[in-house]
Amino acid sequence: MILVVGGAGYIGSHMVKLLLAQGREVCTLDNLSTGFRDAVLGGEFHQIDLADAPAVDALMASRRFDAVMHFASSIVVGESVKDPAKYYRNNVANTLNLLEAMVRHKVGRFIFSSTAAIFGEPQRVPIDEDHPKQPVNPYGASKWMIERVLADFGHAYGLKSVCLRYFNACGADPEGRIGERHDPETHLIPLLLQVASGRRPNISVFGRDYPTPDGTCIRDYIHIEDLCTAHLLAVDHLVAGGDSRAFNLGNGTGFSVQEVLETVRRVTGHPIPVVDSPRREGDPARLVADSTRVRQQFGWTPRYADLDLIVRHAWAWEQKCAGMPAHR
Ligand code: UFG
């Protein structure tokens, strides 16, 4: 049985879906602070907060988990600068509760949702795994701390882990059952689609004076399904007795904000009014992954690397959920 922590959130719920499709036994733990109960398409569900160490311990004692996948964290970079305590509490202290319970109950395999934000301002692009880690905000710092904790837990307690450093996760279930549902939404593609569906009047483009061909920031957009497939490969690697590893996860292709905007206009047929705005603090000009290592070592190949397809899946979801109640 696999424990999916944060399985009611955007990425976690797609992971639960994929594990169930593979016929695996799944147990979701989520406090529903940002996730949605109805996004968990099957398996067991436990509403538990990672801050509640005794409850986490009791769950760990009650089942035989083959591995734990950890998606539960706070993810908004700007908020992390304003309220670092929340990020070190949720992303570091609460993750320690989980890891210590795993060690106590001899659950020895862990897949960790890390981020490109651990690298800080890129010194070279594309970014490979060995790029220096100099996070420039508490969100990135909190994720890098856990990567360090995992290295030490591996050494001291034999805990095996795979850290997957996501670039820009996006898209939705190709069959349209689940998708991105952040509230408030801060990510580019869902915001553009909310304009297309009439939920927002326009999109702010944060800066047109970056040193890129069209002046807008370049990012590496990776389909949620491809991202989850890498987790399956990671768990199989650890179950087969593999050692701890860390991988950068992106398509290796960068698209500018302007290119994404034009793709959304093309796919939705909506004009998408734009408000040119100042740069958003802390946005590097270009973030693109070098994912050679995960391709070579795990045989990972993205299936949905085409940006049009990513936007089509996200658009189908936006049209479905635009009128959904915001209940959890
Ligand atoms: N952008 C806009 N207007 C918006 C929203 C975003 O122009 O309304 C721009 C941003 O400035 C950025 C690009 O669109 O250049 C993508 O922004 P997102 O907020 O969608 O994604 P980020 O690249 O900022 O963030 C992602 C993850 C974070 C992670 C970060 C660095 O969502 O969790 O990459 O790895 F920290």
mmCIF file of C-alpha atoms and ligand atoms in Angstrom:
data_model
loop_
_atom_site.group_PDB
_atom_site.id
_atom_site.type_symbol
_atom_site.label_atom_id
_atom_site.label_comp_id
_atom_site.label_asym_id
_atom_site.label_seq_id
_atom_site.Cartn_x
_atom_site.Cartn_y
_atom_site.Cartn_z
ATOM 1 C CA MET A 1 0.000 0.000 0.000
ATOM 2 C CA ILE A 2 1.226 3.506 -0.871
ATOM 3 C CA LEU A 3 0.538 6.452 1.458
ATOM 4 C CA VAL A 4 -0.101 9.646 -0.522
ATOM 5 C CA VAL A 5 0.291 12.636 1.791
ATOM 6 C CA GLY A 6 -1.509 15.640 0.346
ATOM 7 C CA GLY A 7 -3.492 13.354 -1.957
ATOM 8 C CA ALA A 8 -6.446 15.778 -2.126
ATOM 9 C CA GLY A 9 -4.336 18.543 -3.674
ATOM 10 C CA TYR A 10 -3.581 19.282 -7.302
ATOM 11 C CA ILE A 11 -0.570 17.010 -7.855
ATOM 12 C CA GLY A 12 -1.423 14.495 -5.122
ATOM 13 C CA SER A 13 -4.906 13.815 -6.507
ATOM 14 C CA HIS A 14 -3.476 13.059 -9.959
ATOM 15 C CA MET A 15 -1.002 10.710 -8.288
ATOM 16 C CA VAL A 16 -3.807 8.861 -6.482
ATOM 17 C CA LYS A 17 -5.651 8.548 -9.785
ATOM 18 C CA LEU A 18 -2.598 7.106 -11.544
ATOM 19 C CA LEU A 19 -1.802 4.668 -8.720
ATOM 20 C CA LEU A 20 -5.409 3.409 -8.730
ATOM 21 C CA ALA A 21 -5.278 3.003 -12.526
ATOM 22 C CA GLN A 22 -2.201 0.813 -12.001
ATOM 23 C CA GLY A 23 -4.156 -1.360 -9.585
ATOM 24 C CA ARG A 24 -2.148 -0.273 -6.543
ATOM 25 C CA GLU A 25 -3.550 0.036 -3.041
ATOM 26 C CA VAL A 26 -3.658 3.696 -2.028
ATOM 27 C CA CYS A 27 -4.206 5.531 1.232
ATOM 28 C CA THR A 28 -4.555 9.327 1.218
ATOM 29 C CA LEU A 29 -3.706 11.577 4.148
ATOM 30 C CA ASP A 30 -4.785 15.213 3.801
ATOM 31 C CA ASN A 31 -5.936 17.938 6.188
ATOM 32 C CA LEU A 32 -8.128 19.476 3.443
ATOM 33 C CA SER A 33 -6.684 22.936 4.161
ATOM 34 C CA THR A 34 -6.222 23.487 0.427
ATOM 35 C CA GLY A 35 -7.220 20.149 -1.098
ATOM 36 C CA PHE A 36 -10.652 18.801 -1.971
ATOM 37 C CA ARG A 37 -12.132 15.531 -0.705
ATOM 38 C CA ASP A 38 -13.900 14.925 -4.022
ATOM 39 C CA ALA A 39 -10.578 15.112 -5.904
ATOM 40 C CA VAL A 40 -9.535 11.829 -4.264
ATOM 41 C CA LEU A 41 -10.914 9.320 -6.748
ATOM 42 C CA GLY A 42 -10.545 6.189 -4.609
ATOM 43 C CA GLY A 43 -8.689 4.255 -1.948
ATOM 44 C CA GLU A 44 -8.683 5.049 1.749
ATOM 45 C CA PHE A 45 -8.956 8.631 2.973
ATOM 46 C CA HIS A 46 -7.840 9.998 6.343
ATOM 47 C CA GLN A 47 -8.344 13.642 7.268
ATOM 48 C CA ILE A 48 -5.226 14.190 9.347
ATOM 49 C CA ASP A 49 -2.974 17.220 9.789
ATOM 50 C CA LEU A 50 0.761 16.491 9.690
ATOM 51 C CA ALA A 51 1.094 18.834 12.680
ATOM 52 C CA ASP A 52 -0.813 16.189 14.670
ATOM 53 C CA ALA A 53 2.172 13.900 15.272
ATOM 54 C CA PRO A 54 0.241 11.288 17.346
ATOM 55 C CA ALA A 55 -2.382 10.917 14.579
ATOM 56 C CA VAL A 56 0.339 10.539 11.931
ATOM 57 C CA ASP A 57 2.066 7.960 14.106
ATOM 58 C CA ALA A 58 -1.168 6.033 14.666
ATOM 59 C CA LEU A 59 -1.840 5.842 10.925
ATOM 60 C CA MET A 60 1.716 4.687 10.264
ATOM 61 C CA ALA A 61 1.290 1.976 12.918
ATOM 62 C CA SER A 62 -2.056 0.780 11.560
ATOM 63 C CA ARG A 63 -1.027 -0.166 7.995
ATOM 64 C CA ARG A 64 1.919 -1.709 6.235
ATOM 65 C CA PHE A 65 3.024 1.044 3.850
ATOM 66 C CA ASP A 66 5.467 0.082 1.097
ATOM 67 C CA ALA A 67 6.276 3.744 0.431
ATOM 68 C CA VAL A 68 5.186 7.294 1.229
ATOM 69 C CA MET A 69 4.748 10.047 -1.360
ATOM 70 C CA HIS A 70 4.697 13.536 0.120
ATOM 71 C CA PHE A 71 2.822 16.292 -1.740
ATOM 72 C CA ALA A 72 1.513 18.275 1.226
ATOM 73 C CA SER A 73 3.171 21.656 1.444
ATOM 74 C CA SER A 74 2.616 25.380 1.140
ATOM 75 C CA ILE A 75 3.679 26.506 -2.339
ATOM 76 C CA VAL A 76 3.204 30.229 -2.886
ATOM 77 C CA VAL A 77 6.610 31.909 -3.212
ATOM 78 C CA GLY A 78 5.452 35.472 -2.421
ATOM 79 C CA GLU A 79 3.540 34.317 0.658
ATOM 80 C CA SER A 80 6.641 32.494 1.878
ATOM 81 C CA VAL A 81 8.573 35.779 1.875
ATOM 82 C CA LYS A 82 5.839 37.532 3.891
ATOM 83 C CA ASP A 83 5.144 34.646 6.274
ATOM 84 C CA PRO A 84 8.239 32.411 6.494
ATOM 85 C CA ALA A 85 7.065 30.838 9.770
ATOM 86 C CA LYS A 86 4.166 29.193 7.934
ATOM 87 C CA TYR A 87 6.580 27.689 5.401
ATOM 88 C CA TYR A 88 9.122 26.385 7.915
ATOM 89 C CA ARG A 89 6.259 25.028 10.061
ATOM 90 C CA ASN A 90 4.291 23.338 7.259
ATOM 91 C CA ASN A 91 7.079 22.304 4.960
ATOM 92 C CA VAL A 92 9.846 21.472 7.426
ATOM 93 C CA ALA A 93 8.509 20.803 10.960
ATOM 94 C CA ASN A 94 5.401 18.918 9.778
ATOM 95 C CA THR A 95 7.452 16.888 7.291
ATOM 96 C CA LEU A 96 9.727 15.893 10.179
ATOM 97 C CA ASN A 97 6.665 14.507 12.008
ATOM 98 C CA LEU A 98 6.007 12.341 8.968
ATOM 99 C CA LEU A 99 9.615 11.214 8.539
ATOM 100 C CA GLU A 100 10.047 10.401 12.222
ATOM 101 C CA ALA A 101 6.863 8.320 12.207
ATOM 102 C CA MET A 102 8.196 6.472 9.156
ATOM 103 C CA VAL A 103 11.482 5.740 10.908
ATOM 104 C CA ARG A 104 9.668 4.554 14.068
ATOM 105 C CA HIS A 105 7.500 2.166 12.065
ATOM 106 C CA LYS A 106 10.223 1.066 9.659
ATOM 107 C CA VAL A 107 8.619 2.472 6.529
ATOM 108 C CA GLY A 108 11.762 2.919 4.474
ATOM 109 C CA ARG A 109 10.825 4.524 1.129
ATOM 110 C CA PHE A 110 9.958 8.155 0.534
ATOM 111 C CA ILE A 111 9.197 10.153 -2.624
ATOM 112 C CA PHE A 112 9.522 13.881 -2.042
ATOM 113 C CA SER A 113 8.003 16.761 -4.022
ATOM 114 C CA SER A 114 10.873 19.181 -4.332
ATOM 115 C CA THR A 115 11.107 22.217 -6.600
ATOM 116 C CA ALA A 116 13.228 24.190 -9.040
ATOM 117 C CA ALA A 117 13.082 26.940 -6.403
ATOM 118 C CA ILE A 118 15.904 25.185 -4.481
ATOM 119 C CA PHE A 119 18.366 26.480 -7.107
ATOM 120 C CA GLY A 120 17.553 30.186 -6.677
ATOM 121 C CA GLU A 121 18.688 32.539 -9.441
ATOM 122 C CA PRO A 122 20.071 30.179 -12.119
ATOM 123 C CA GLN A 123 23.778 30.367 -12.835
ATOM 124 C CA ARG A 124 23.356 28.296 -15.996
ATOM 125 C CA VAL A 125 20.352 27.075 -17.996
ATOM 126 C CA PRO A 126 19.214 24.346 -18.543
ATOM 127 C CA ILE A 127 19.540 23.473 -14.871
ATOM 128 C CA ASP A 128 20.965 20.062 -14.060
ATOM 129 C CA GLU A 129 20.954 18.305 -10.688
ATOM 130 C CA ASP A 130 24.435 19.523 -9.754
ATOM 131 C CA HIS A 131 23.598 23.199 -10.163
ATOM 132 C CA PRO A 132 24.341 25.078 -6.887
ATOM 133 C CA LYS A 133 21.437 25.196 -4.444
ATOM 134 C CA GLN A 134 20.984 28.765 -3.279
ATOM 135 C CA PRO A 135 17.259 29.284 -2.723
ATOM 136 C CA VAL A 136 16.214 32.929 -2.688
ATOM 137 C CA ASN A 137 12.936 32.568 -0.770
ATOM 138 C CA PRO A 138 11.673 30.614 2.267
ATOM 139 C CA TYR A 139 9.613 28.286 0.028
ATOM 140 C CA GLY A 140 12.711 27.086 -1.854
ATOM 141 C CA ALA A 141 14.745 27.052 1.352
ATOM 142 C CA SER A 142 12.160 24.874 3.119
ATOM 143 C CA LYS A 143 12.259 22.294 0.314
ATOM 144 C CA TRP A 144 16.061 22.274 0.210
ATOM 145 C CA MET A 145 16.138 21.760 4.001
ATOM 146 C CA ILE A 146 14.089 18.602 3.605
ATOM 147 C CA GLU A 147 16.404 17.348 0.858
ATOM 148 C CA ARG A 148 19.251 17.787 3.377
ATOM 149 C CA VAL A 149 17.232 16.073 6.106
ATOM 150 C CA LEU A 150 16.621 13.141 3.757
ATOM 151 C CA ALA A 151 20.336 12.772 3.044
ATOM 152 C CA ASP A 152 21.008 12.620 6.799
ATOM 153 C CA PHE A 153 18.062 10.275 7.500
ATOM 154 C CA GLY A 154 19.333 8.012 4.725
ATOM 155 C CA HIS A 155 22.765 7.899 6.309
ATOM 156 C CA ALA A 156 21.604 7.465 9.897
ATOM 157 C CA TYR A 157 18.385 5.416 9.601
ATOM 158 C CA GLY A 158 18.614 3.843 6.147
ATOM 159 C CA LEU A 159 15.584 5.753 4.831
ATOM 160 C CA LYS A 160 15.657 5.634 1.009
ATOM 161 C CA SER A 161 14.283 8.606 -0.885
ATOM 162 C CA VAL A 162 13.779 10.043 -4.345
ATOM 163 C CA CYS A 163 13.530 13.841 -4.535
ATOM 164 C CA LEU A 164 11.762 15.136 -7.646
ATOM 165 C CA ARG A 165 12.357 18.809 -8.338
ATOM 166 C CA TYR A 166 9.390 20.007 -10.303
ATOM 167 C CA PHE A 167 9.621 22.861 -12.724
ATOM 168 C CA ASN A 168 6.171 24.254 -13.724
ATOM 169 C CA ALA A 169 3.542 21.592 -13.088
ATOM 170 C CA CYS A 170 0.439 22.190 -15.201
ATOM 171 C CA GLY A 171 -2.315 20.545 -17.247
ATOM 172 C CA ALA A 172 -5.045 18.242 -15.970
ATOM 173 C CA ASP A 173 -6.284 14.667 -16.059
ATOM 174 C CA PRO A 174 -6.528 13.848 -19.814
ATOM 175 C CA GLU A 175 -9.929 12.267 -19.059
ATOM 176 C CA GLY A 176 -11.143 15.467 -17.395
ATOM 177 C CA ARG A 177 -12.077 14.117 -13.946
ATOM 178 C CA ILE A 178 -9.691 16.282 -11.920
ATOM 179 C CA GLY A 179 -7.467 19.332 -12.433
ATOM 180 C CA GLU A 180 -5.930 22.402 -10.858
ATOM 181 C CA ARG A 181 -8.142 24.097 -8.264
ATOM 182 C CA HIS A 182 -5.990 26.421 -6.185
ATOM 183 C CA ASP A 183 -7.695 29.160 -4.221
ATOM 184 C CA PRO A 184 -6.325 31.749 -4.572
ATOM 185 C CA GLU A 185 -4.848 30.798 -7.946
ATOM 186 C CA THR A 186 -1.414 32.264 -8.705
ATOM 187 C CA HIS A 187 -0.190 30.129 -11.639
ATOM 188 C CA LEU A 188 -0.071 31.438 -15.184
ATOM 189 C CA ILE A 189 -1.969 28.794 -17.176
ATOM 190 C CA PRO A 190 -5.026 28.433 -14.890
ATOM 191 C CA LEU A 191 -5.238 32.229 -14.550
ATOM 192 C CA LEU A 192 -5.219 32.646 -18.342
ATOM 193 C CA LEU A 193 -7.951 30.023 -18.615
ATOM 194 C CA GLN A 194 -10.034 31.774 -15.961
ATOM 195 C CA VAL A 195 -9.932 34.833 -18.221
ATOM 196 C CA ALA A 196 -11.048 32.675 -21.171
ATOM 197 C CA SER A 197 -13.968 31.262 -19.177
ATOM 198 C CA GLY A 198 -15.040 34.715 -17.969
ATOM 199 C CA ARG A 199 -14.060 34.269 -14.332
ATOM 200 C CA ARG A 200 -11.469 37.079 -14.601
ATOM 201 C CA PRO A 201 -11.464 40.185 -16.794
ATOM 202 C CA ASN A 202 -7.788 40.079 -17.842
ATOM 203 C CA ILE A 203 -4.308 38.729 -17.139
ATOM 204 C CA SER A 204 -1.379 40.717 -15.764
ATOM 205 C CA VAL A 205 1.885 40.029 -17.593
ATOM 206 C CA PHE A 206 4.593 40.496 -14.969
ATOM 207 C CA GLY A 207 7.388 42.235 -16.868
ATOM 208 C CA ARG A 208 8.298 42.581 -20.539
ATOM 209 C CA ASP A 209 11.863 43.753 -19.953
ATOM 210 C CA TYR A 210 13.577 40.434 -19.205
ATOM 211 C CA PRO A 211 16.656 39.406 -21.232
ATOM 212 C CA THR A 212 14.642 36.900 -23.310
ATOM 213 C CA PRO A 213 13.680 37.065 -27.021
ATOM 214 C CA ASP A 214 10.221 38.619 -26.371
ATOM 215 C CA GLY A 215 11.075 40.159 -22.983
ATOM 216 C CA THR A 216 8.799 37.878 -20.915
ATOM 217 C CA CYS A 217 9.921 35.117 -18.520
ATOM 218 C CA ILE A 218 10.620 31.621 -19.808
ATOM 219 C CA ARG A 219 9.484 28.520 -17.903
ATOM 220 C CA ASP A 220 9.523 24.756 -18.411
ATOM 221 C CA TYR A 221 5.891 23.571 -18.284
ATOM 222 C CA ILE A 222 5.470 19.885 -17.426
ATOM 223 C CA HIS A 223 2.168 18.006 -17.690
ATOM 224 C CA ILE A 224 0.881 16.708 -14.366
ATOM 225 C CA GLU A 225 0.439 13.204 -15.813
ATOM 226 C CA ASP A 226 4.108 13.056 -16.917
ATOM 227 C CA LEU A 227 5.152 14.321 -13.520
ATOM 228 C CA CYS A 228 3.142 11.591 -11.788
ATOM 229 C CA THR A 229 4.571 8.936 -14.118
ATOM 230 C CA ALA A 230 8.045 9.861 -12.832
ATOM 231 C CA HIS A 231 6.784 9.181 -9.280
ATOM 232 C CA LEU A 232 5.648 5.697 -10.306
ATOM 233 C CA LEU A 233 9.112 4.992 -11.714
ATOM 234 C CA ALA A 234 10.648 6.367 -8.512
ATOM 235 C CA VAL A 235 8.566 4.152 -6.234
ATOM 236 C CA ASP A 236 9.294 1.080 -8.363
ATOM 237 C CA HIS A 237 13.001 1.918 -8.178
ATOM 238 C CA LEU A 238 12.930 2.032 -4.380
ATOM 239 C CA VAL A 239 10.721 -1.064 -4.015
ATOM 240 C CA ALA A 240 13.236 -2.936 -6.195
ATOM 241 C CA GLY A 241 15.917 -2.027 -3.644
ATOM 242 C CA GLY A 242 17.285 1.062 -5.444
ATOM 243 C CA ASP A 243 19.323 3.744 -3.706
ATOM 244 C CA SER A 244 18.396 7.377 -2.920
ATOM 245 C CA ARG A 245 18.411 9.841 -5.809
ATOM 246 C CA ALA A 246 17.358 13.356 -6.805
ATOM 247 C CA PHE A 247 16.120 14.445 -10.231
ATOM 248 C CA ASN A 248 15.111 17.623 -11.993
ATOM 249 C CA LEU A 249 11.776 17.185 -13.684
ATOM 250 C CA GLY A 250 10.784 19.232 -16.701
ATOM 251 C CA ASN A 251 10.488 18.842 -20.457
ATOM 252 C CA GLY A 252 13.700 20.725 -21.190
ATOM 253 C CA THR A 253 11.846 23.209 -23.384
ATOM 254 C CA GLY A 254 11.140 26.749 -22.324
ATOM 255 C CA PHE A 255 8.070 28.798 -23.254
ATOM 256 C CA SER A 256 7.766 32.512 -22.579
ATOM 257 C CA VAL A 257 4.752 34.053 -20.868
ATOM 258 C CA GLN A 258 3.878 35.615 -24.239
ATOM 259 C CA GLU A 259 4.050 32.210 -25.969
ATOM 260 C CA VAL A 260 1.806 30.655 -23.320
ATOM 261 C CA LEU A 261 -0.618 33.555 -23.719
ATOM 262 C CA GLU A 262 -0.755 33.024 -27.495
ATOM 263 C CA THR A 263 -1.256 29.276 -27.037
ATOM 264 C CA VAL A 264 -4.193 29.930 -24.705
ATOM 265 C CA ARG A 265 -5.683 32.384 -27.209
ATOM 266 C CA ARG A 266 -5.356 29.779 -29.972
ATOM 267 C CA VAL A 267 -6.751 26.844 -27.969
ATOM 268 C CA THR A 268 -9.671 28.717 -26.381
ATOM 269 C CA GLY A 269 -10.464 31.136 -29.217
ATOM 270 C CA HIS A 270 -10.714 33.896 -26.571
ATOM 271 C CA PRO A 271 -8.809 37.202 -27.052
ATOM 272 C CA ILE A 272 -7.473 37.233 -23.389
ATOM 273 C CA PRO A 273 -7.068 40.938 -22.566
ATOM 274 C CA VAL A 274 -3.656 41.757 -21.089
ATOM 275 C CA VAL A 275 -2.573 44.323 -18.508
ATOM 276 C CA ASP A 276 1.185 44.910 -18.723
ATOM 277 C CA SER A 277 2.439 45.005 -15.139
ATOM 278 C CA PRO A 278 5.772 45.429 -13.337
ATOM 279 C CA ARG A 279 8.024 42.449 -12.710
ATOM 280 C CA ARG A 280 6.940 40.131 -9.906
ATOM 281 C CA GLU A 281 9.593 40.030 -7.194
ATOM 282 C CA GLY A 282 11.854 36.973 -7.266
ATOM 283 C CA ASP A 283 11.025 35.762 -10.815
ATOM 284 C CA PRO A 284 14.172 34.553 -12.619
ATOM 285 C CA ALA A 285 14.184 35.318 -16.377
ATOM 286 C CA ARG A 286 14.589 31.715 -17.434
ATOM 287 C CA LEU A 287 14.010 28.384 -15.653
ATOM 288 C CA VAL A 288 14.430 25.296 -17.807
ATOM 289 C CA ALA A 289 15.242 21.780 -16.580
ATOM 290 C CA ASP A 290 17.964 19.510 -17.791
ATOM 291 C CA SER A 291 16.143 16.223 -17.171
ATOM 292 C CA THR A 292 18.713 13.992 -18.865
ATOM 293 C CA ARG A 293 19.367 12.121 -15.638
ATOM 294 C CA VAL A 294 15.790 10.979 -14.988
ATOM 295 C CA ARG A 295 15.408 10.036 -18.655
ATOM 296 C CA GLN A 296 18.592 7.948 -18.567
ATOM 297 C CA GLN A 297 18.300 6.415 -15.110
ATOM 298 C CA PHE A 298 14.516 5.773 -14.976
ATOM 299 C CA GLY A 299 13.709 5.698 -18.682
ATOM 300 C CA TRP A 300 11.219 8.533 -18.083
ATOM 301 C CA THR A 301 9.786 10.024 -21.288
ATOM 302 C CA PRO A 302 7.188 12.784 -21.220
ATOM 303 C CA ARG A 303 4.046 11.850 -23.123
ATOM 304 C CA TYR A 304 2.374 15.270 -23.067
ATOM 305 C CA ALA A 305 5.257 17.656 -23.774
ATOM 306 C CA ASP A 306 3.221 19.576 -26.368
ATOM 307 C CA LEU A 307 2.078 22.896 -24.869
ATOM 308 C CA ASP A 308 -1.128 22.928 -26.938
ATOM 309 C CA LEU A 309 -2.104 19.580 -25.458
ATOM 310 C CA ILE A 310 -1.276 20.724 -21.917
ATOM 311 C CA VAL A 311 -3.463 23.798 -22.401
ATOM 312 C CA ARG A 312 -6.260 21.739 -24.016
ATOM 313 C CA HIS A 313 -6.436 19.436 -20.985
ATOM 314 C CA ALA A 314 -6.334 22.371 -18.557
ATOM 315 C CA TRP A 315 -9.010 24.173 -20.616
ATOM 316 C CA ALA A 316 -11.355 21.171 -20.532
ATOM 317 C CA TRP A 317 -10.981 21.147 -16.747
ATOM 318 C CA GLU A 318 -11.511 24.904 -16.397
ATOM 319 C CA GLN A 319 -14.734 24.652 -18.404
ATOM 320 C CA LYS A 320 -15.914 21.859 -16.153
ATOM 321 C CA CYS A 321 -14.978 23.455 -12.823
ATOM 322 C CA ALA A 322 -15.779 27.129 -13.533
ATOM 323 C CA GLY A 323 -19.220 26.622 -12.026
ATOM 324 C CA MET A 324 -18.221 24.186 -9.275
ATOM 325 C CA PRO A 325 -18.868 25.097 -5.647
ATOM 326 C CA ALA A 326 -15.732 25.858 -3.636
ATOM 327 C CA HIS A 327 -16.552 23.205 -0.999
ATOM 328 C CA ARG A 328 -13.880 20.875 0.270
HETATM 329 N N1 UFG B 1 2.927 35.230 -14.552
HETATM 330 C C1 UFG B 1 2.366 36.360 -15.112
HETATM 331 N N2 UFG B 1 1.104 36.710 -14.704
HETATM 332 C C2 UFG B 1 0.407 36.008 -13.765
HETATM 333 C C3 UFG B 1 1.009 34.854 -13.203
HETATM 334 C C4 UFG B 1 2.275 34.500 -13.631
HETATM 335 O O1 UFG B 1 2.954 37.032 -15.949
HETATM 336 O O2 UFG B 1 -0.716 36.413 -13.423
HETATM 337 C C5 UFG B 1 4.265 34.833 -15.002
HETATM 338 C C6 UFG B 1 5.257 34.790 -13.862
HETATM 339 O O3 UFG B 1 5.833 36.064 -13.665
HETATM 340 C C7 UFG B 1 6.247 33.752 -14.376
HETATM 341 C C8 UFG B 1 5.391 32.803 -15.226
HETATM 342 O O4 UFG B 1 4.195 33.532 -15.499
HETATM 343 O O5 UFG B 1 7.181 34.368 -15.208
HETATM 344 C C9 UFG B 1 5.016 31.531 -14.497
HETATM 345 O O6 UFG B 1 4.500 31.881 -13.216
HETATM 346 P P1 UFG B 1 3.799 30.829 -12.258
HETATM 347 O O7 UFG B 1 3.377 31.575 -11.034
HETATM 348 O O8 UFG B 1 2.774 30.051 -13.008
HETATM 349 O O9 UFG B 1 4.973 29.806 -11.912
HETATM 350 P P2 UFG B 1 6.406 30.105 -11.274
HETATM 351 O O10 UFG B 1 7.407 29.850 -12.353
HETATM 352 O O11 UFG B 1 6.487 31.385 -10.566
HETATM 353 O O12 UFG B 1 6.410 29.035 -10.110
HETATM 354 C C10 UFG B 1 6.677 27.700 -10.278
HETATM 355 C C11 UFG B 1 6.005 26.900 -9.180
HETATM 356 C C12 UFG B 1 6.540 27.302 -7.838
HETATM 357 C C13 UFG B 1 8.028 27.204 -7.847
HETATM 358 C C14 UFG B 1 8.601 28.025 -8.993
HETATM 359 C C15 UFG B 1 10.083 27.923 -9.086
HETATM 360 O O13 UFG B 1 4.627 27.103 -9.202
HETATM 361 O O14 UFG B 1 6.029 26.438 -6.862
HETATM 362 O O15 UFG B 1 8.031 27.560 -10.217
HETATM 363 O O16 UFG B 1 10.397 26.608 -9.231
HETATM 364 F F1 UFG B 1 8.549 27.700 -6.712
#
